[in-house]
Coordinates of N, CA and C and ligand atoms in Angstrom, one line a residue:
M11 N -6.2 -9.2 8.0 CA -6.5 -9.3 9.4 C -6.3 -10.6 9.9
A12 N -5.8 -10.9 11.2 CA -5.1 -12.2 11.8 C -6.3 -12.3 12.7
M13 N -6.8 -13.3 12.8 CA -7.7 -14.3 13.5 C -7.2 -15.6 14.1
S14 N -7.8 -15.8 15.3 CA -7.9 -17.1 15.9 C -8.6 -18.0 14.9
L15 N -8.8 -19.4 15.1 CA -9.5 -20.4 14.2 C -10.6 -20.2 14.1
N16 N -11.3 -19.5 15.3 CA -12.9 -19.1 15.0 C -13.2 -17.9 15.2
G17 N -12.3 -17.2 14.2 CA -12.8 -16.0 13.9 C -12.7 -14.6 14.9
M18 N -12.0 -15.1 15.9 CA -11.4 -14.0 17.0 C -10.3 -13.2 16.6
I19 N -10.6 -11.6 16.8 CA -9.3 -10.9 15.9 C -8.6 -10.2 17.7
A20 N -9.5 -10.4 18.5 CA -8.7 -9.7 20.1 C -9.7 -10.4 21.2
S21 N -9.2 -10.3 22.4 CA -9.9 -10.8 23.2 C -10.8 -9.6 23.8
K22 N -11.9 -10.2 24.6 CA -13.1 -8.7 24.8 C -12.3 -7.6 25.4
S23 N -11.5 -7.6 26.2 CA -10.5 -6.3 26.5 C -9.7 -5.6 25.3
G24 N -9.8 -6.1 24.5 CA -8.8 -6.0 23.1 C -7.5 -6.2 23.1
N25 N -7.0 -6.8 23.8 CA -5.5 -7.7 23.6 C -5.7 -8.4 22.5
E26 N -4.3 -8.6 21.8 CA -4.2 -9.3 20.7 C -3.2 -10.4 21.1
D27 N -3.2 -10.9 22.4 CA -1.9 -11.7 22.8 C -1.7 -13.0 22.1
F28 N -3.1 -13.6 21.5 CA -2.9 -15.0 21.1 C -2.4 -14.7 19.5
L29 N -2.1 -13.8 19.1 CA -1.6 -13.4 18.1 C -0.1 -13.0 17.8
S30 N 0.5 -13.8 17.0 CA 2.3 -13.5 16.8 C 2.7 -12.4 15.8
D31 N 3.8 -12.0 16.1 CA 4.5 -10.8 15.6 C 4.4 -11.2 13.8
T32 N 4.1 -12.4 13.4 CA 4.6 -12.5 12.1 C 3.0 -11.7 11.4
N33 N 2.1 -11.7 12.0 CA 0.8 -11.1 11.2 C 1.4 -9.5 11.1
W34 N 2.0 -9.1 12.2 CA 2.2 -7.3 11.7 C 3.2 -7.2 10.8
K35 N 4.0 -8.3 10.4 CA 5.1 -8.4 9.5 C 4.6 -8.4 8.2
S36 N 3.1 -9.4 8.2 CA 2.6 -9.5 6.9 C 2.0 -8.4 6.5
F37 N 1.3 -7.9 7.5 CA 0.7 -6.6 7.1 C 1.5 -5.6 6.6
G38 N 2.6 -5.2 7.4 CA 3.6 -4.4 6.6 C 4.0 -4.6 5.0
E39 N 4.1 -6.1 4.8 CA 4.3 -6.1 3.5 C 3.3 -6.0 2.5
L40 N 2.1 -6.0 3.3 CA 0.9 -5.8 2.1 C 0.7 -4.2 1.9
V41 N 1.0 -3.8 2.9 CA 1.0 -2.3 2.8 C 1.8 -1.6 2.2
K42 N 3.3 -2.1 1.9 CA 4.1 -1.7 1.0 C 3.5 -2.1 -0.5
K43 N 3.1 -3.0 -0.8 CA 2.4 -3.1 -2.1 C 1.4 -2.1 -2.3
H44 N 0.5 -1.7 -1.4 CA -0.3 -1.0 -1.9 C -0.6 0.8 -1.3
G45 N 0.4 1.0 -0.3 CA 0.7 2.3 0.0 C -0.1 3.0 1.2
C46 N -1.3 2.5 1.1 CA -2.4 3.0 1.8 C -3.0 1.8 2.7
F47 N -3.5 2.3 4.0 CA -4.3 1.4 4.8 C -5.4 2.4 5.6
I48 N -6.4 1.7 5.8 CA -7.5 2.4 6.3 C -7.9 1.4 7.8
I49 N -8.4 2.4 8.8 CA -8.6 1.5 10.2 C -9.6 2.4 10.6
G50 N -10.3 1.7 11.7 CA -11.4 2.2 12.2 C -10.4 2.8 13.7
R51 N -11.3 4.0 14.4 CA -10.8 4.8 15.4 C -10.3 3.9 16.6
K52 N -11.2 3.0 17.0 CA -10.5 2.3 18.0 C -9.6 1.5 17.6
T53 N -9.4 0.7 16.4 CA -8.1 0.4 16.3 C -6.9 1.1 16.4
Y54 N -6.9 2.3 15.9 CA -6.0 3.1 15.7 C -5.5 3.5 17.2
E55 N -6.5 3.9 18.1 CA -6.0 4.0 19.5 C -5.6 3.2 20.1
T56 N -6.0 1.9 19.9 CA -5.7 0.6 20.4 C -3.9 0.3 20.1
V57 N -4.1 0.5 18.8 CA -2.4 0.2 18.7 C -1.5 1.2 18.8
Q58 N -1.9 2.3 18.8 CA -0.6 3.6 18.7 C -0.4 3.4 20.4
K59 N -0.8 2.5 21.4 CA -0.7 2.3 22.7 C 0.4 1.1 22.7
W60 N 0.4 0.4 21.8 CA 1.2 -0.8 22.2 C 2.5 -0.2 22.4
P61 N 3.2 -1.5 23.2 CA 4.6 -0.9 23.9 C 5.7 -1.1 22.7
D62 N 5.9 -2.1 22.0 CA 7.0 -2.3 21.1 C 6.8 -1.8 19.6
Y63 N 5.4 -1.7 18.9 CA 5.2 -1.0 17.6 C 4.0 -0.4 17.7
N64 N 3.8 0.1 16.4 CA 2.3 0.7 16.1 C 2.2 1.3 15.1
F65 N 1.3 1.9 14.6 CA 1.3 2.5 13.0 C 2.1 3.2 12.4
N66 N 2.9 3.9 13.5 CA 3.9 5.4 13.0 C 4.8 4.4 12.4
D67 N 5.1 3.0 12.7 CA 6.3 2.1 12.3 C 6.0 1.3 10.9
I68 N 4.8 1.6 10.5 CA 4.2 1.0 9.0 C 4.5 2.1 8.0
K69 N 5.7 1.8 7.0 CA 5.5 2.7 6.1 C 4.5 2.7 5.1
A70 N 3.9 3.9 5.0 CA 2.7 3.9 4.0 C 2.6 5.6 3.6
R71 N 2.1 6.0 2.8 CA 1.7 7.2 2.0 C 0.5 7.6 2.8
L72 N -0.6 7.2 2.8 CA -1.4 7.5 3.6 C -2.0 6.2 4.7
K73 N -2.6 6.8 5.6 CA -3.2 6.1 6.8 C -4.4 6.7 7.1
I74 N -5.4 6.2 6.6 CA -6.8 6.4 7.1 C -7.2 6.1 8.2
V75 N -8.1 7.1 9.2 CA -8.8 6.6 10.3 C -10.4 7.1 10.0
V76 N -11.0 5.7 10.4 CA -12.5 6.3 10.0 C -13.1 6.5 11.4
S77 N -14.0 7.9 11.3 CA -14.4 8.0 12.8 C -15.5 9.2 12.3
N78 N -16.8 8.8 13.3 CA -17.7 10.1 12.9 C -17.2 11.1 13.5
D79 N -16.5 11.2 14.1 CA -16.1 12.6 14.7 C -15.4 13.5 13.8
K80 N -16.3 14.8 13.4 CA -15.8 15.5 12.3 C -14.9 16.5 12.7
D81 N -14.4 16.5 14.1 CA -13.4 17.5 14.4 C -12.2 16.7 14.8
L82 N -12.2 15.3 14.4 CA -10.9 14.4 14.7 C -9.5 15.0 13.6
K83 N -8.7 15.5 14.1 CA -7.5 16.1 13.2 C -6.4 15.2 13.6
L84 N -5.6 14.5 12.7 CA -4.6 13.9 12.8 C -3.2 14.2 11.8
A85 N -2.0 14.2 12.3 CA -1.0 14.7 11.3 C -0.6 13.4 10.3
P86 N -0.1 14.3 9.1 CA -0.2 13.5 7.8 C 1.1 12.7 8.2
P87 N 1.0 11.1 7.7 CA 0.3 10.6 6.7 C -1.2 10.2 7.2
F88 N -1.2 10.3 8.6 CA -2.6 10.1 9.1 C -3.7 11.1 8.4
L89 N -5.0 10.5 8.2 CA -6.1 11.5 7.7 C -7.2 10.6 8.0
A90 N -8.4 11.7 8.6 CA -9.6 11.0 9.2 C -10.4 11.1 7.9
A91 N -11.2 10.1 8.3 CA -12.3 10.2 6.9 C -13.8 9.7 7.7
N92 N -14.9 10.5 7.4 CA -16.2 10.3 8.4 C -16.9 8.8 7.8
S93 N -16.6 8.3 6.7 CA -17.2 7.1 6.3 C -16.4 6.1 5.5
P94 N -16.8 5.1 5.3 CA -16.2 4.3 4.4 C -16.2 4.8 3.0
K95 N -17.2 5.3 2.8 CA -17.1 5.8 1.3 C -16.4 7.2 1.2
D96 N -16.2 7.7 2.2 CA -15.4 9.1 2.5 C -13.7 8.6 2.3
A97 N -13.7 7.4 2.7 CA -12.1 6.8 3.2 C -12.0 6.3 1.9
I98 N -12.6 5.8 0.8 CA -12.2 5.5 -0.6 C -12.0 6.6 -1.3
E99 N -13.1 7.7 -1.5 CA -12.9 9.0 -2.0 C -11.7 9.4 -1.8
K100 N -11.4 9.5 -0.5 CA -9.9 10.5 -0.1 C -9.2 9.6 -0.8
A101 N -9.0 8.4 -0.7 CA -7.5 7.3 -1.4 C -7.6 7.7 -2.8
I102 N -8.9 7.7 -3.4 CA -9.1 7.7 -4.9 C -8.4 8.9 -5.2
A103 N -8.7 10.0 -4.5 CA -8.1 11.5 -4.7 C -6.8 11.8 -4.5
M104 N -6.1 10.9 -3.9 CA -4.7 10.9 -3.9 C -4.2 9.9 -4.9
N105 N -4.7 9.3 -6.0 CA -4.5 8.6 -6.6 C -4.1 7.1 -6.4
F106 N -4.7 6.6 -5.1 CA -4.7 5.3 -4.9 C -5.3 4.2 -5.5
E107 N -5.2 3.2 -6.1 CA -5.6 2.4 -6.7 C -6.5 1.3 -5.8
S108 N -5.6 1.1 -4.7 CA -6.1 0.3 -3.9 C -5.6 0.5 -2.4
A109 N -6.3 0.3 -1.3 CA -5.9 0.0 -0.1 C -6.2 -0.8 1.0
I110 N -5.4 -1.1 1.8 CA -5.9 -2.2 2.8 C -6.7 -1.9 4.1
L111 N -7.9 -2.2 4.2 CA -8.6 -2.3 5.0 C -7.8 -3.1 6.4
T112 N -7.5 -2.7 7.6 CA -7.3 -3.6 8.5 C -7.8 -3.4 10.0
G113 N -9.2 -3.4 10.2 CA -10.2 -3.8 11.2 C -10.2 -2.2 12.0
G114 N -10.7 -2.2 13.1 CA -11.2 -3.7 13.5 C -12.7 -4.1 13.2
S115 N -13.3 -5.0 13.9 CA -14.6 -5.4 13.4 C -15.8 -4.7 13.0
T116 N -15.6 -3.4 13.9 CA -16.8 -2.6 13.4 C -16.7 -1.6 12.2
I117 N -15.4 -1.5 11.4 CA -15.3 -1.1 10.5 C -15.1 -2.2 9.3
N118 N -15.2 -3.0 9.8 CA -14.8 -4.2 8.7 C -16.4 -4.5 7.9
S119 N -17.1 -4.9 9.1 CA -18.7 -4.6 8.8 C -19.1 -3.6 8.0
A120 N -18.6 -2.3 8.4 CA -19.3 -1.2 7.7 C -19.0 -1.1 6.4
F121 N -17.3 -1.8 6.2 CA -17.0 -1.6 4.7 C -17.7 -2.7 3.8
I122 N -17.8 -4.0 4.4 CA -18.7 -5.1 3.6 C -20.0 -4.8 3.4
S123 N -20.8 -4.3 4.4 CA -22.1 -3.9 4.2 C -22.2 -2.8 2.9
A124 N -21.0 -1.8 2.7 CA -21.1 -0.6 1.8 C -20.6 -1.3 0.5
N125 N -20.4 -2.8 0.5 CA -19.8 -3.5 -0.8 C -18.5 -2.7 -1.2
L126 N -17.5 -2.6 -0.1 CA -16.4 -1.7 -0.3 C -15.1 -2.6 -0.2
I127 N -15.5 -3.9 -0.1 CA -14.0 -5.0 0.1 C -14.1 -6.0 -1.2
D128 N -13.1 -6.1 -1.9 CA -13.0 -6.8 -3.1 C -12.3 -7.9 -2.7
E129 N -11.6 -8.1 -1.6 CA -10.4 -9.4 -1.5 C -10.2 -9.2 0.0
V130 N -10.4 -10.3 0.8 CA -10.0 -10.8 2.3 C -8.9 -11.5 2.0
I131 N -8.0 -10.8 3.1 CA -6.7 -11.3 3.2 C -6.8 -12.1 5.0
I132 N -6.7 -13.2 5.2 CA -6.8 -13.6 6.6 C -5.6 -14.5 6.9
N133 N -4.9 -14.0 8.0 CA -3.7 -14.8 8.8 C -4.7 -15.7 9.7
I134 N -4.6 -17.0 9.7 CA -5.5 -17.8 10.8 C -4.3 -18.3 11.8
E135 N -4.3 -17.8 13.1 CA -3.3 -18.5 14.1 C -3.7 -19.7 15.0
P136 N -3.0 -20.6 15.2 CA -3.5 -21.7 15.7 C -4.0 -21.6 17.4
A137 N -5.2 -20.9 17.6 CA -5.8 -20.4 18.6 C -7.4 -20.6 18.7
I138 N -8.2 -20.8 19.7 CA -9.3 -21.0 19.7 C -9.8 -20.1 20.9
I139 N -10.5 -19.0 20.7 CA -10.8 -18.1 21.9 C -12.2 -18.5 22.5
G140 N -12.5 -18.4 23.3 CA -13.8 -18.7 23.8 C -15.0 -17.6 23.9
S141 N -14.1 -16.0 24.1 CA -14.9 -15.0 23.8 C -14.0 -13.7 23.5
G142 N -14.7 -13.0 22.8 CA -13.8 -12.0 22.3 C -14.1 -11.0 21.1
I143 N -13.7 -10.1 20.3 CA -14.0 -9.2 19.4 C -14.0 -10.4 17.8
S144 N -14.9 -10.6 17.1 CA -15.4 -11.4 16.1 C -14.7 -10.5 14.9
I145 N -14.3 -11.1 14.0 CA -13.7 -10.0 12.8 C -14.7 -9.5 11.9
F146 N -16.0 -9.8 11.9 CA -16.8 -8.7 11.6 C -18.0 -8.6 12.5
A147 N -18.0 -7.4 13.1 CA -19.3 -7.3 13.9 C -20.4 -7.5 13.5
E148 N -21.3 -7.8 14.7 CA -22.6 -8.6 14.1 C -23.4 -7.2 13.4
S149 N -24.0 -7.5 12.2 CA -24.4 -6.7 11.3 C -25.5 -7.5 10.4
D150 N -26.2 -6.6 9.3 CA -27.3 -7.5 8.5 C -26.6 -7.3 7.2
F151 N -25.8 -8.5 6.7 CA -25.1 -8.5 5.8 C -24.8 -10.0 5.3
E152 N -24.7 -10.3 4.1 CA -24.5 -11.8 3.7 C -23.8 -11.7 2.5
K153 N -22.8 -12.0 2.6 CA -21.9 -12.3 1.2 C -21.2 -13.5 1.0
R154 N -21.1 -13.5 -0.2 CA -20.5 -15.2 -0.8 C -18.9 -14.8 -1.0
L155 N -18.0 -15.2 -1.1 CA -16.7 -15.4 -1.9 C -16.2 -16.7 -2.4
S156 N -15.2 -16.3 -3.2 CA -14.4 -17.5 -3.9 C -13.0 -17.5 -3.7
L157 N -12.9 -18.6 -3.2 CA -11.4 -19.1 -2.6 C -10.1 -18.8 -3.9
D158 N -9.4 -17.8 -3.3 CA -8.2 -17.4 -4.2 C -6.9 -18.3 -4.1
E159 N -6.6 -18.4 -2.7 CA -5.1 -18.6 -2.6 C -5.5 -19.3 -1.1
A160 N -4.6 -20.3 -0.9 CA -4.2 -20.6 0.8 C -2.9 -21.0 0.8
V161 N -2.3 -20.4 1.7 CA -0.7 -20.6 1.8 C -0.2 -20.9 3.1
R162 N 0.7 -21.6 3.6 CA 1.2 -22.3 4.9 C 2.1 -20.7 5.1
I163 N 2.2 -19.6 5.9 CA 3.2 -18.9 6.0 C 4.2 -19.3 7.3
T164 N 3.8 -20.0 8.0 CA 4.8 -20.4 8.8 C 4.5 -21.8 9.5
D165 N 5.3 -22.5 10.1 CA 4.8 -23.6 10.6 C 3.4 -23.6 11.0
D166 N 2.9 -22.4 11.6 CA 1.5 -22.4 12.6 C 0.8 -21.7 11.8
I167 N 0.5 -20.8 10.8 CA -0.2 -19.6 10.4 C -0.4 -20.3 8.9
M168 N -1.7 -20.5 8.6 CA -2.2 -20.3 7.2 C -2.7 -18.9 6.6
Q169 N -2.5 -18.3 5.6 CA -2.8 -17.4 4.7 C -3.8 -17.6 3.8
I170 N -5.2 -16.8 4.0 CA -6.0 -17.5 2.8 C -6.6 -16.1 2.3
K171 N -6.6 -16.1 1.1 CA -7.5 -15.0 0.2 C -8.6 -15.5 -0.6
Y172 N -9.5 -14.6 -0.4 CA -10.6 -14.9 -1.1 C -11.2 -13.5 -1.6
K173 N -11.7 -13.8 -3.1 CA -12.2 -12.8 -3.7 C -13.8 -12.7 -3.2
V174 N -14.5 -11.6 -2.9 CA -15.9 -11.2 -2.7 C -16.6 -11.2 -4.2
N175 N -17.7 -11.9 -4.0 CA -18.2 -12.3 -5.5 C -19.4 -11.0 -5.2
K176 N -19.4 -10.3 -6.1 CA -19.7 -8.9 -6.4 C -21.3 -8.9 -7.1
N177 N -21.8 -10.1 -7.6 CA -23.1 -10.3 -8.0 C -24.0 -10.5 -7.1
Ligands
NAP24 N1 -6.4 -9.0 14.8 C1 -6.4 -8.4 14.0 O1 -5.9 -8.1 12.6 C2 -6.8 -6.8 14.1 C3 -6.9 -5.9 13.2 C4 -7.3 -4.7 13.8 C5 -7.9 -4.6 15.0 N2 -7.9 -5.4 15.6 C6 -8.9 -5.2 17.4 O2 -10.0 -5.0 17.1 C7 -10.6 -4.1 18.1 C8 -11.3 -2.8 17.8 O3 -12.0 -3.2 16.9 P1 -13.7 -2.1 17.0 O4 -14.5 -3.0 16.3 O5 -14.2 -2.3 18.5 O6 -13.3 -0.8 16.6 P2 -12.9 -0.3 15.2 O7 -13.4 -1.0 13.9 O8 -11.5 -0.7 15.0 O9 -13.4 1.3 15.1 C9 -14.6 1.5 15.7 C10 -14.9 2.9 15.2 O10 -14.6 3.1 13.7 C11 -15.6 4.4 13.7 N3 -16.3 3.7 12.5 C12 -17.0 2.4 12.5 N4 -18.0 2.5 11.6 C13 -18.0 3.6 11.0 C14 -18.7 4.4 9.9 N5 -19.6 3.4 9.3 N6 -18.9 5.7 9.9 C15 -18.0 6.6 10.5 N7 -17.0 5.7 11.6 C16 -17.1 4.5 11.6 C17 -16.3 4.8 14.9 O11 -15.1 5.6 15.3 P3 -15.8 7.0 16.2 O12 -16.5 6.0 17.6 O13 -14.8 7.7 16.8 O14 -17.0 7.4 15.7 C18 -16.3 3.4 15.7 O15 -16.5 3.6 17.0 C19 -9.3 -3.8 19.0 O16 -9.0 -4.6 20.1 C20 -8.0 -4.2 18.0 O17 -6.7 -4.7 18.5 C21 -7.7 -6.8 15.4

């Protein structure tokens, strides 16, 4: 995920103008390692309308879109799943050992509430946004993490990696 210093992943209207292209490249690199990514249905629809690039440009063997809509049909390598657990089961059934969950806010909270996030990787942009969509939608959970790594990936962007404590 890429966020402002105060944890916003998009403006209230859903645009990500305060985020740089570096994050898209960084996401593409991570997906190369894992081969599979998972997104919420709203993120899928938002990003597919972007003018310059979208999820079709990311090389991955499996691209899972999570939605409650059981009739959602997508062309491969996109595949619909009906819950976070269903998404993970579908990835495992296709022999993936790991996957990148890349938002948005609602699906991030659904996954962390279900204990399905092992590691959190965040690019912090040099912006503070007064209102917007938070990296985790408000929900009833509390998790503790351990800092794994913090790297300055450009002059302005820090990438931080945390392991989610499972106990
Ligand atoms: N900065 C970043 O790194 C980054 C990354 C990704 C997204 N974003 C931004 O985040 C925004 C979208 O976030 P969002 O919170 O509005 O939407 P979202 O999390 O992308 O998608 C929400 C949708 O996912 C499905 N969903 C969520 N939880 C589910 C569950 N437990 N079971 C089944 N389906 C579930 C539902 O789809 P249905 O309504 O179809 O049932 C729900 O409406 C966009 O503006 C996007 O640009 C930013």
